XYZ file of C-alpha atoms in Angstrom:
632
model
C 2.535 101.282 5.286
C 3.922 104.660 4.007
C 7.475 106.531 3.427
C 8.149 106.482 7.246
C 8.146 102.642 7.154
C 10.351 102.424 4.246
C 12.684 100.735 6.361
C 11.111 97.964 6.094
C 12.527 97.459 2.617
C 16.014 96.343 3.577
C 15.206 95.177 6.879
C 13.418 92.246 5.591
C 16.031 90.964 3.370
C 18.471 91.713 6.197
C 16.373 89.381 8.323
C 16.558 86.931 6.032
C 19.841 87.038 5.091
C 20.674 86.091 9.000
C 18.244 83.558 9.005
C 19.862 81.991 6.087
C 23.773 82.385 7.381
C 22.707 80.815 10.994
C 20.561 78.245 10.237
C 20.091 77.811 6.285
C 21.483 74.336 5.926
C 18.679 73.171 8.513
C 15.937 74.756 5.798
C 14.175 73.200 3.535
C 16.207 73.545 -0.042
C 18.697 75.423 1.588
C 16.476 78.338 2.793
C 16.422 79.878 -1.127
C 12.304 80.145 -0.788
C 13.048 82.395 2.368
C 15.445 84.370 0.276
C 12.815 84.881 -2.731
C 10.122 85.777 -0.579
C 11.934 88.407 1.386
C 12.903 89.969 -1.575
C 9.248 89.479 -2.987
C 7.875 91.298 0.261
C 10.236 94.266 -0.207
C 9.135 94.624 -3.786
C 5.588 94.740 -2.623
C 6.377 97.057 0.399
C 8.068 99.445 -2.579
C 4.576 100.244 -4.000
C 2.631 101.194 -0.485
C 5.714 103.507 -0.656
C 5.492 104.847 -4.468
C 1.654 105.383 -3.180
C 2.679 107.093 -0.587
C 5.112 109.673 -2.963
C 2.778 110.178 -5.603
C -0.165 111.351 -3.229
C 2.350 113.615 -1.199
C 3.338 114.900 -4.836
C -0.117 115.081 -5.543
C -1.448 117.280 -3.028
C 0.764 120.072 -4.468
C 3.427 122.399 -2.706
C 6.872 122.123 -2.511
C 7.725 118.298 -1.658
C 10.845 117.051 0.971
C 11.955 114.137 1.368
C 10.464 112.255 4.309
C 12.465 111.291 6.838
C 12.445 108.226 9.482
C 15.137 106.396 11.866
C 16.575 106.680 15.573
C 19.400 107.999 17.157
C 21.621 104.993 17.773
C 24.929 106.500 19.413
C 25.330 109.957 21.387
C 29.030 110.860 22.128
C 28.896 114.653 23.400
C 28.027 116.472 20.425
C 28.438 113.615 18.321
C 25.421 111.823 17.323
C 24.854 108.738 14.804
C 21.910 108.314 13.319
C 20.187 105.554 11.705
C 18.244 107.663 9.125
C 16.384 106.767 5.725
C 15.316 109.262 3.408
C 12.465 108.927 0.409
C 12.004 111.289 -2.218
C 11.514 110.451 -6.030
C 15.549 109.552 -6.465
C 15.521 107.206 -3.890
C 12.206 105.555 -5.424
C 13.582 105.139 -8.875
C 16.471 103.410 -6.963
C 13.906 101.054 -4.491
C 12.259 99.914 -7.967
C 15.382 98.695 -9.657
C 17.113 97.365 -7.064
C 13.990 95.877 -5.732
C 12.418 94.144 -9.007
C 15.954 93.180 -10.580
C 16.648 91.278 -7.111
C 13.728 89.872 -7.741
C 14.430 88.528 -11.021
C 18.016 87.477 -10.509
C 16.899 85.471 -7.237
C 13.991 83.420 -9.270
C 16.323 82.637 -12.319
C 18.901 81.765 -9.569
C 16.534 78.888 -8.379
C 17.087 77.450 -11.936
C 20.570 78.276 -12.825
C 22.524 77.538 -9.361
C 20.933 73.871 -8.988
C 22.483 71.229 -7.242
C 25.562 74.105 -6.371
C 27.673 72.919 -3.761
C 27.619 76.706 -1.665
C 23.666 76.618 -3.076
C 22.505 77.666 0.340
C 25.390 79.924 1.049
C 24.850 82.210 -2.438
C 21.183 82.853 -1.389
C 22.529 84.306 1.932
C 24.949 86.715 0.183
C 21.967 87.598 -2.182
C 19.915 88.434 0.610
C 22.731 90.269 2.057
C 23.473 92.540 -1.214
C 19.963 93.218 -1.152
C 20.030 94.632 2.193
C 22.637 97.011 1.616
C 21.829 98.032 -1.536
C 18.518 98.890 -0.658
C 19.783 100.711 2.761
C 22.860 102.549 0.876
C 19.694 104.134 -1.565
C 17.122 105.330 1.370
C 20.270 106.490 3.817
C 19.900 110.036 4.821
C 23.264 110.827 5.893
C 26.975 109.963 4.860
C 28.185 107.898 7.449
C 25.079 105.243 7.011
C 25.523 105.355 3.675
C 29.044 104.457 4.055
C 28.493 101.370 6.340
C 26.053 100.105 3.618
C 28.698 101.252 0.525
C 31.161 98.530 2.190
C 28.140 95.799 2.391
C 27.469 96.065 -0.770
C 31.862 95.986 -1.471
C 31.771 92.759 0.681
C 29.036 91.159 -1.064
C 29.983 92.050 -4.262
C 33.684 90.229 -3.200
C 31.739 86.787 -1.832
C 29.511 86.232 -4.981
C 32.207 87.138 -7.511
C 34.423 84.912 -5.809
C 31.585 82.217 -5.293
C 33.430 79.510 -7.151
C 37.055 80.677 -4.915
C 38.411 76.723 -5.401
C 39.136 78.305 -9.451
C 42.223 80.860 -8.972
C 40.874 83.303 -11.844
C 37.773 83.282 -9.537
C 39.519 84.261 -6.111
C 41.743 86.528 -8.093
C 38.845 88.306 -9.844
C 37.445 88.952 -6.454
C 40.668 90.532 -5.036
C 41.089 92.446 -7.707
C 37.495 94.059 -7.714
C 37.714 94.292 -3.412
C 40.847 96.188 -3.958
C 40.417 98.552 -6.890
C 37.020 99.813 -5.248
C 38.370 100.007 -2.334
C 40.769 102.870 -3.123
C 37.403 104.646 -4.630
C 35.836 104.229 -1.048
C 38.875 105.587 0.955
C 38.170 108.779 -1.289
C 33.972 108.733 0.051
C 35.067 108.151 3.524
C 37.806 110.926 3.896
C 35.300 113.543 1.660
C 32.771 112.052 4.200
C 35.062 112.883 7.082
C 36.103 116.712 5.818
C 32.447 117.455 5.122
C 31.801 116.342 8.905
C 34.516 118.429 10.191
C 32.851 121.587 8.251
C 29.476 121.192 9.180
C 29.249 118.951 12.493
C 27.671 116.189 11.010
C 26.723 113.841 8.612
C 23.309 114.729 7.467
C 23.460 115.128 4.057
C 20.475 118.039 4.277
C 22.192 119.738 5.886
C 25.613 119.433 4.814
C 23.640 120.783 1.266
C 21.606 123.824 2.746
C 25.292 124.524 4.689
C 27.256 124.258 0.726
C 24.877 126.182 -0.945
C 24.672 129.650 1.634
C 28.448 129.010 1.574
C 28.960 127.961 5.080
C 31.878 125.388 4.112
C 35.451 126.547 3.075
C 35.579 126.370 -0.547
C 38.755 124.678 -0.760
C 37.651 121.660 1.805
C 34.455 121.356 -0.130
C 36.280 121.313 -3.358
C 38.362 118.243 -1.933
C 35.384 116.772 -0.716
C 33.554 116.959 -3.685
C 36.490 115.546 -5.507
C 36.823 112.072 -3.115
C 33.466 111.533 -3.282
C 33.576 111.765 -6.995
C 36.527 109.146 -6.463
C 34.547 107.046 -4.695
C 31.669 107.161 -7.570
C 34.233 106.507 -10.015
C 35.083 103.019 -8.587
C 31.850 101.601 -7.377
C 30.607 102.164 -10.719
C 34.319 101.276 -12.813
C 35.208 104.426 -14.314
C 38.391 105.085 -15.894
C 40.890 103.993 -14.817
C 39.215 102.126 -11.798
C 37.135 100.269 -14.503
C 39.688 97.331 -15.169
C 37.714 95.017 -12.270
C 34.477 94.792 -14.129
C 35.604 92.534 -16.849
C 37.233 90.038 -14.941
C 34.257 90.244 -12.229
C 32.558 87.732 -14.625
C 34.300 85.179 -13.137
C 31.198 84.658 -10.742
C 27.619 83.201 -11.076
C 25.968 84.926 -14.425
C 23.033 85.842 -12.053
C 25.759 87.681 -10.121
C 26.610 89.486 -12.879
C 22.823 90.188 -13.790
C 22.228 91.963 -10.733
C 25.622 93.324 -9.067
C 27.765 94.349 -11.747
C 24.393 95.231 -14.550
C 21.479 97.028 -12.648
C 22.469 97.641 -9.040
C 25.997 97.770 -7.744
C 27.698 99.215 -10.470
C 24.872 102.039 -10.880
C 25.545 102.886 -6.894
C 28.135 105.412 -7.741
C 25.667 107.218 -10.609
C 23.412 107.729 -7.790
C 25.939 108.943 -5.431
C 26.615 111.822 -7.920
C 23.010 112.011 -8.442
C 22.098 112.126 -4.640
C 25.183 114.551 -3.901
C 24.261 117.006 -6.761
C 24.100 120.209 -4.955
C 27.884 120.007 -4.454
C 28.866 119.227 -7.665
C 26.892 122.749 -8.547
C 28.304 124.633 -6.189
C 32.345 123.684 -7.174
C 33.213 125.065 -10.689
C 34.773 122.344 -12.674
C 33.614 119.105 -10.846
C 30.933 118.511 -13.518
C 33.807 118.816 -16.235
C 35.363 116.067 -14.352
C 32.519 113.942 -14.101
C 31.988 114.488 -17.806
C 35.771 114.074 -18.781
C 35.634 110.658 -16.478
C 32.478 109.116 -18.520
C 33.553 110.148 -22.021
C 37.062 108.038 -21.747
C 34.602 105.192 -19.954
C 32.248 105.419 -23.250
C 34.892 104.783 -25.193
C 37.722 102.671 -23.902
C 34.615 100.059 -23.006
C 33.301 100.176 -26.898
C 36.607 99.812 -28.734
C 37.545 97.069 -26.507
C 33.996 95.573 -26.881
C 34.327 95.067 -30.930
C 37.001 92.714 -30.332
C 36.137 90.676 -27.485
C 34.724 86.537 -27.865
C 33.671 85.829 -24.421
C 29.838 86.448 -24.336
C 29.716 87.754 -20.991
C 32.766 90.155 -21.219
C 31.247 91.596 -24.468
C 27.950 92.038 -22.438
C 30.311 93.664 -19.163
C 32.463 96.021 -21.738
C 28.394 97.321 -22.887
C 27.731 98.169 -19.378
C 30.862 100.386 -18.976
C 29.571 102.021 -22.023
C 26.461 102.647 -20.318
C 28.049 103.521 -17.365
C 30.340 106.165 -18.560
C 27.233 107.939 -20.582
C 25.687 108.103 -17.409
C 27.825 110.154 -16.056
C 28.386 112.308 -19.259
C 24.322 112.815 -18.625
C 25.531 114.172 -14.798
C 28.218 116.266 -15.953
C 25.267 117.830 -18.007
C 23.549 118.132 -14.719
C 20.689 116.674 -15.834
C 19.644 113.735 -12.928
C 17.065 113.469 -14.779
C 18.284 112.073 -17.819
C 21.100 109.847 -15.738
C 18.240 108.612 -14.062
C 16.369 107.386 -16.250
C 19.364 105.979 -18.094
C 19.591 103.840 -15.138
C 16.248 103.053 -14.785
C 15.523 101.781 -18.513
C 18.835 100.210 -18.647
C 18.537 98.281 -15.652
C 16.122 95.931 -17.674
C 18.057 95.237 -20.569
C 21.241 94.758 -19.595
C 19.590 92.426 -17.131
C 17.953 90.488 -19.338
C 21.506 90.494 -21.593
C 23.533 88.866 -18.800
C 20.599 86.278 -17.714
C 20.184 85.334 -21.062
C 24.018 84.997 -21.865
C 23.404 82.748 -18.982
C 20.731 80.703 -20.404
C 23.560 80.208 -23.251
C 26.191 79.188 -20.860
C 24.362 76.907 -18.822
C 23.109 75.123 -21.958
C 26.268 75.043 -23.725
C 28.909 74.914 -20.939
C 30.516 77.372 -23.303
C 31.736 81.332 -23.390
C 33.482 81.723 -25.926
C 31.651 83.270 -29.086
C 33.829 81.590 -31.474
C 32.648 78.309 -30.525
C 28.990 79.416 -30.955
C 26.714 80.367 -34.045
C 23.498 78.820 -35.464
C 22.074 78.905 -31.444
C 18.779 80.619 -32.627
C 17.942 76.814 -33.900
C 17.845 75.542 -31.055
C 17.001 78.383 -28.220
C 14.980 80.124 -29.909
C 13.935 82.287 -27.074
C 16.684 82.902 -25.713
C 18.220 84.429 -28.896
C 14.673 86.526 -29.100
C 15.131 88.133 -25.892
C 18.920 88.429 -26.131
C 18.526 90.262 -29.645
C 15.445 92.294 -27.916
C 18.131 93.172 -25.101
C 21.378 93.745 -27.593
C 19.096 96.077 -29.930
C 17.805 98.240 -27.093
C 21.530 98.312 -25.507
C 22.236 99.950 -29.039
C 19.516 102.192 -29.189
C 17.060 101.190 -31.632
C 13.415 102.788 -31.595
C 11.286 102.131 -30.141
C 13.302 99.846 -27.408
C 13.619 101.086 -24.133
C 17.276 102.020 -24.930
C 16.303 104.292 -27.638
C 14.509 106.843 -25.135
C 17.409 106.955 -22.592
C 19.806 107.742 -25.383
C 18.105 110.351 -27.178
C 17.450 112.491 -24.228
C 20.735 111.870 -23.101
C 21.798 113.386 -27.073
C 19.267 116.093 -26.323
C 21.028 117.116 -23.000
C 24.336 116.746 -24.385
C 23.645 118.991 -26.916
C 22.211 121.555 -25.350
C 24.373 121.341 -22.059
C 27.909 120.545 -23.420
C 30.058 121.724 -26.259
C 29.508 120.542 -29.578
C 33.276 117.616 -28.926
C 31.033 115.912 -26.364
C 27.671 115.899 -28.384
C 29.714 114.498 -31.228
C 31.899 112.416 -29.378
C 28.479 110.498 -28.293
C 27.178 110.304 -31.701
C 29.856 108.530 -32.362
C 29.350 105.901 -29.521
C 26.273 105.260 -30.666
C 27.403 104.109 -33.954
C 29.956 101.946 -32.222
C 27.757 100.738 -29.766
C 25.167 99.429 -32.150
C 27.942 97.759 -34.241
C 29.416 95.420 -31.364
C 25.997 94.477 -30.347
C 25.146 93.431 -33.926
C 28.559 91.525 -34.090
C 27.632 90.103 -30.717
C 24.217 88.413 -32.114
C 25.683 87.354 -35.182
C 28.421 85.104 -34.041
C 26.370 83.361 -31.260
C 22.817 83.179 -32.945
C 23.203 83.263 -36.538
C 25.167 81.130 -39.253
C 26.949 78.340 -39.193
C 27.500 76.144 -35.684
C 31.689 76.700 -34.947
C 31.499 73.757 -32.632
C 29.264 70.870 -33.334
C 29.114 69.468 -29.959
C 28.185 72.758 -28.535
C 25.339 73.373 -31.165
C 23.987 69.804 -29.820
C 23.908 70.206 -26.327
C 22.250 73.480 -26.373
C 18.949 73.885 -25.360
C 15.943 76.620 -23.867
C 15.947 76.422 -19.817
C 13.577 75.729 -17.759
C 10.582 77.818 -16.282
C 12.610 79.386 -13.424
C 15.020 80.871 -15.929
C 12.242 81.651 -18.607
C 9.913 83.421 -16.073
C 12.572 86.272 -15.338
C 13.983 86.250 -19.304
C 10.372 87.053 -20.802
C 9.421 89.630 -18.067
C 12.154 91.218 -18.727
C 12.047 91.315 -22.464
C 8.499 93.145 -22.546
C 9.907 95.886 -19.866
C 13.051 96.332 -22.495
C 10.229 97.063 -25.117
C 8.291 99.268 -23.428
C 10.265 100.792 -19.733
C 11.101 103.245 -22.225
C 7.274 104.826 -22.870
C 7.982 106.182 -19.148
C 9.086 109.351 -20.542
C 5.828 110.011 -21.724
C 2.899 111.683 -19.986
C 0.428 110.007 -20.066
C 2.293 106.734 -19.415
C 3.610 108.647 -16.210
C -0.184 108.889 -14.889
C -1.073 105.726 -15.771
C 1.240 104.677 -13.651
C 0.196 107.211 -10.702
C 3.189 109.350 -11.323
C 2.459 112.751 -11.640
C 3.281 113.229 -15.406
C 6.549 111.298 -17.489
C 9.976 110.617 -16.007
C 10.953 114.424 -16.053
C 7.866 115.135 -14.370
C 8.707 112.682 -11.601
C 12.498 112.760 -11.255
C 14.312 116.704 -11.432
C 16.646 118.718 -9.813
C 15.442 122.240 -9.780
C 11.644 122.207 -11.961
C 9.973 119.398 -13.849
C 11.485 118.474 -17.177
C 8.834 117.849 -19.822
C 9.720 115.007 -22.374
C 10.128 116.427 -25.740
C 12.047 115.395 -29.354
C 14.615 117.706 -31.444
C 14.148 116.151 -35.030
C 17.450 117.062 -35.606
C 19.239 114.861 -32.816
C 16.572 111.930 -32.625
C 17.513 111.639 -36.775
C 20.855 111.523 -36.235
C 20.771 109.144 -33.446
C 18.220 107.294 -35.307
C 20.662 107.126 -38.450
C 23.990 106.073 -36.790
C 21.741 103.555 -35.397
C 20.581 102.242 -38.312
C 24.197 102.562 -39.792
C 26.255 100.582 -37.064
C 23.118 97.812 -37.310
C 23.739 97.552 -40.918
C 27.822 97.711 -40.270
C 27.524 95.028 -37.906
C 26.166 92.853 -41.186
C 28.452 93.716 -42.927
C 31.340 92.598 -41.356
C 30.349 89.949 -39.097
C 27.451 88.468 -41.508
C 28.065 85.179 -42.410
C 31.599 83.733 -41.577
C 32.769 86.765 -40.634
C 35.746 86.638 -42.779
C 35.762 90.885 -43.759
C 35.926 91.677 -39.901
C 39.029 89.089 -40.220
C 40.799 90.839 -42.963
C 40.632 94.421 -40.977
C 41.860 92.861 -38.110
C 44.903 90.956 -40.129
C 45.153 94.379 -41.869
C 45.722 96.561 -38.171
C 47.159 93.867 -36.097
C 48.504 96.822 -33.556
C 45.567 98.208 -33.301
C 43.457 94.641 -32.778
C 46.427 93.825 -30.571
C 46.113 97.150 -28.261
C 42.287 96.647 -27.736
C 42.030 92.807 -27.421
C 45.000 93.779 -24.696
C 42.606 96.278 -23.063
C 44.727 99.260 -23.710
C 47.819 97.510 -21.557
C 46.293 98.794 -18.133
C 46.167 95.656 -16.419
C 49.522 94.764 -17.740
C 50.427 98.287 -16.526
C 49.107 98.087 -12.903
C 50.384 94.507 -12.781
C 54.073 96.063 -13.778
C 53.545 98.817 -10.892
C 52.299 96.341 -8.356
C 55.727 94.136 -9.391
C 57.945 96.875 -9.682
C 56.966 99.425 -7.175
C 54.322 98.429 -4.888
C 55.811 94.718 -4.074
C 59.559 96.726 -3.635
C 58.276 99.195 -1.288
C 56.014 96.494 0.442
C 59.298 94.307 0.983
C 61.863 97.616 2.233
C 58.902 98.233 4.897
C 59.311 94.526 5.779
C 62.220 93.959 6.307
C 62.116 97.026 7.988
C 59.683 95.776 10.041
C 60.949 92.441 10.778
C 64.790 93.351 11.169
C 64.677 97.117 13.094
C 61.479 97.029 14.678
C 60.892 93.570 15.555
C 64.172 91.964 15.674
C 66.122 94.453 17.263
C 64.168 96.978 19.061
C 61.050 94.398 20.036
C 63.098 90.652 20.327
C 66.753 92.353 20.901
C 65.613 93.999 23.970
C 63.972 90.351 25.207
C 67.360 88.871 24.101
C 69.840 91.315 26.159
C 67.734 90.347 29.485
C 67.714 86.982 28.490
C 71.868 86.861 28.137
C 72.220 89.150 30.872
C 70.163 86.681 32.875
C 71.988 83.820 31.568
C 75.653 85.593 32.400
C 74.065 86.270 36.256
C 72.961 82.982 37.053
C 76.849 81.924 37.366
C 77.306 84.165 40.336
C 74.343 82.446 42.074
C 76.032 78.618 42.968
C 74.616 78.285 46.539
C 78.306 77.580 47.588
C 79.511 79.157 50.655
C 83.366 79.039 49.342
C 82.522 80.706 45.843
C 80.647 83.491 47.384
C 83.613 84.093 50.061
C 86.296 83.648 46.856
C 84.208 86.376 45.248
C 84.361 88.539 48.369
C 87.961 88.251 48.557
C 88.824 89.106 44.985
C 86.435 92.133 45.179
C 88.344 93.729 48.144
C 91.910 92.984 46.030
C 90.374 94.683 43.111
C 89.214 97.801 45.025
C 92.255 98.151 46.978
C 94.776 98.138 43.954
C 92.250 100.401 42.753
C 92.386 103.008 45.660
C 96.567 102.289 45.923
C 96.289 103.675 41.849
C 94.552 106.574 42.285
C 96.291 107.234 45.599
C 99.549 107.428 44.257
């Protein structure tokens, strides 16, 4: 087993996936053991690949990627390929989506018990898996388009897993639309870059952009879709609005779709497509411009919001949009390892705001407090997981963010370094709040405090794994770490664009991150320590301002208004359009007119021998006064 089998790795969950939609209900327990082991296997498969990488990268020279698949269709000179790549981006990818499938699939066993669709939700699981893992090894655009829409249509069935609740089925509209206008933008950039080049090998669609074989201005527009596309797989401003309300599904859904994998697909899209981004002045800017209103739209709106999940989903947006400040840097490195590191603990903060909800039957934050009493490892790892999402040392948070400060500082201008210092601070204050008012103090609601309780050892299992990788994912960066783990050297060393990038602190940045840190931690105390009653007061004192965020800016009341107003008008002209000219007149009238012409004929055809000779006889009457008229 090597790189050329990697196709292995989504095949197997693909397999079972089938399995499980054709015959699950026959299984045993609904076919989820099939499910877990597939998964299981592909995780296992991932490391005969890593070994595989690292001795390639080991026996020196300048490393490709290693390519495998079959021609599938030949049209003339059009040919589609089924193609998979592997080279170190791709593995970074395999080992999240791999091991965080994993996880959510074996805490699934506890938390979806006795479901109704139990069987069902495995299947789509499967399914995601598949895709997600085929969309990261595809080698060329229009493969990694088929497997962008799988992972769409997944994403759409598990959000909307509980459909009989209208804020579920509406939460899964809303996220199948709003990406799909991102994907209309990858397919048409897809489309142009095919028309340039002659196909869809992304190789050599790069070695074509960078000798300047593509017209500038059709590369500039393709660059720009597929940056459109990025922006709403991974809910970017102003496609971010569906992320929120895609909590509405299983919290194990949210765990791995909209935490580690999904979400992420469109940082590695800008990742993997790189060498056009480079090549088209100003794209970068936009990517960085995109992730810097991300950053902080999600953390304003993230100090004010109760549900525990939401709070959790507004703190991956964060994330999100500093990954892509990290690409506009240029630095895949960095962005990388964001993801990477980050896949863990924001994991591990939606499966253990699960552990809370399925205890408590309860979201709402304001109906919590005093829960470390009585789960007290759940608020361990949940505080391990909120701490690292803020960036305190030595969590695994701490390392993506300071070399995602060092970039910025050395790669942007001194309004973007800043502007990130500042998220930091406000970053590490919502967290705090966030701990506080579920796990500390007082209990708000009695009758929650009672029934809450730790979960089983299905749920546990995933929870504690994934607490020591947030503690120590983030020693990755350094060498000697890196070979332990057969890597070549530390993340940098493993995961670059043009040369290695050696791991190394500026005093000045890692203080400052360090301090704001440290600051928001502390600020988080002070206002939402004890009953909370000075965040209160600020909140009385700016009611506009708590008003405008707890509102979410207005956008959704904004898109609603232009769906209403504009989109729902112009829907009903082309209707009735539609129905009146079109289908009424031009499609049914002509069917009518041969009908009543028909119906007007049929009295001329009685049968009767006397009619037909009365007919005959008025006829010759008629064309002789005729002829006598035009006669005289």
């Amino acid at each position: 087993m090597g790189m050329e089998q990697a196709w292995l790795i989504p095949a197997i969950p693909a397999a079972a996936a089938g399995i499980l939609i054709l015959f699950g209900k026959y299984l045993p327990r609904k076919g989820d053991w099939l499910s877990v082991l597939a998964i299981g296997t592909s995780f296992v498969l991932f490391f005969f690949v890593l070994h595989d990488l690292t001795d390639a990268l080991a026996r020196g020279g300048e490393f490709t990627a290693v390519h495998s698949g079959r021609e599938w269709v030949r049209i003339g000179s059009f040919n589609l390929r089924i193609g998979f790549q592997v080279d170190q981006l791709a593995a970074v990818m395999l080992a999240v989506v791999s091991f965080i499938s994993l996880m959510v699939q074996v805490y699934s066993l506890g938390y979806m018990k006795g479901d109704k669709r139990y069987g069902w939700y495995f299947a789509v699981q499967s399914l995601f898996a598949a895709a997600m893992l085929t969309l990261v090894l595809a080698d060329n655009f229009l493969l990694l388009y088929f497997a962008w829409e799988g992972v769409g249509l997944c994403s759409f069935l598990l959000i909307g897993h509980y459909h009989e609740r209208r804020s579920a089925a509406e939460a899964a509209k809303k996220a199948f639309i709003t990406t799909r206008l991102g994907d209309v933008g990858l397919l048409i950039g897809a489309i142009l870059l095919y028309r340039s080049v002659g196909t869809f090998d992304m190789s050599t669609i790069f070695d074509a952009a960078r000798s300047g074989q593509i017209d500038h201005a059709y590369l500039t527009a393709a660059v720009l879709l597929i940056l459109l596309g990025a922006m709403g797989k991974s809910a970017q401003f102003p496609f971010h609005v569906w992320l929120p309300d895609a909590m509405e599904g299983p919290t194990p859904v949210s765990a791995l779709i909209h935490a580690a994998t999904m979400v992420v697909a469109g940082v590695y899209l800008v990742a993997r497509t790189m060498p056009h981004f480079q090549v088209v002045d100003g794209t970068l800017v936009a990517v960085t411009a995109v992730g810097l209103i991300t950053t902080f739209m999600s953390a304003a709106m993230g100090l004010v919001m109760t549900d525990i999940k939401r709070v959790v989903a507004y703190s991956t947006l964060n994330s999100l949009g500093l990954m892509f400040i990290a690409l506009g840097a240029g630095s895949v490195t960095v962005a990388l390892l964001y993801v990477f590191t980050h896949a863990f603990f924001k994991a591990l903060l939606f499966l253990a705001s699960g552990s809370v909800y399925h205890a408590t039957d309860e979201l709402e934050v304001t109906q919590m407090g005093g829960l470390a009493k009585k789960m007290p490892v759940t608020a361990a790892v949940f505080t391990l997981g909120a701490m690292s999402m803020a960036g305190l040392v030595p969590l695994a948070g701490f390392w993506n963010k300071d070399e995602l400060l060092l970039s910025t500082f050395e790669n942007h201008n001194i309004f973007v370094y800043l502007a990130v210092l500042v998220s930091v601070l406000i970053t590490a204050l919502y967290m705090t709040r966030l701990v506080l008012l579920v796990f500390t103090g007082k209990p708000r609601n009695e009758h929650v405090y009672e029934h809450a309780h730790e979960p089983g050892p299905a749920m546990k299992l995933p929870l504690l794994l994934l607490g020591v990788l947030t503690v120590f994912a983030g020693f990755v960066v350094f060498d000697g770490v890196g070979r332990l783990m057969g890597l070549p050297g530390g993340f940098g060393e493993f995961v670059f664009t043009h040369e290695p990038e050696v791991f190394r602190i500026n005093a000045g940045v890692t203080a400052s991150s360090i301090l704001l840190v440290l600051v928001g931690i502390a600020g988080g105390f002070y206002f939402w320590g004890g009953a909370a009653e000075r965040a209160k007061a600020v909140g009385e004192k700016m009611p506009q301002v708590y008003s405008l965020l707890r509102n979410k800016f207005y956008m959704d009341d904004a898109y609603q208004w232009v769906i209403d107003r504009v989109v729902l008008v112009v829907a009903g002209v082309v209707s009735w359009y539609d129905r009146v000219i079109v289908n009424d007149t031009g499609v049914n009238g002509t069917a009518d007119a041969t009908r009543f012409s028909g119906f007007l004929l049929k009295f001329h055809e009685t049968g009767l021998m006397p009619n037909y000779a009365l007919l005959m006889t008025v006829g010759v009457v008629v064309l002789a006064v005729i002829a006598f008229i035009v006669g005289t």
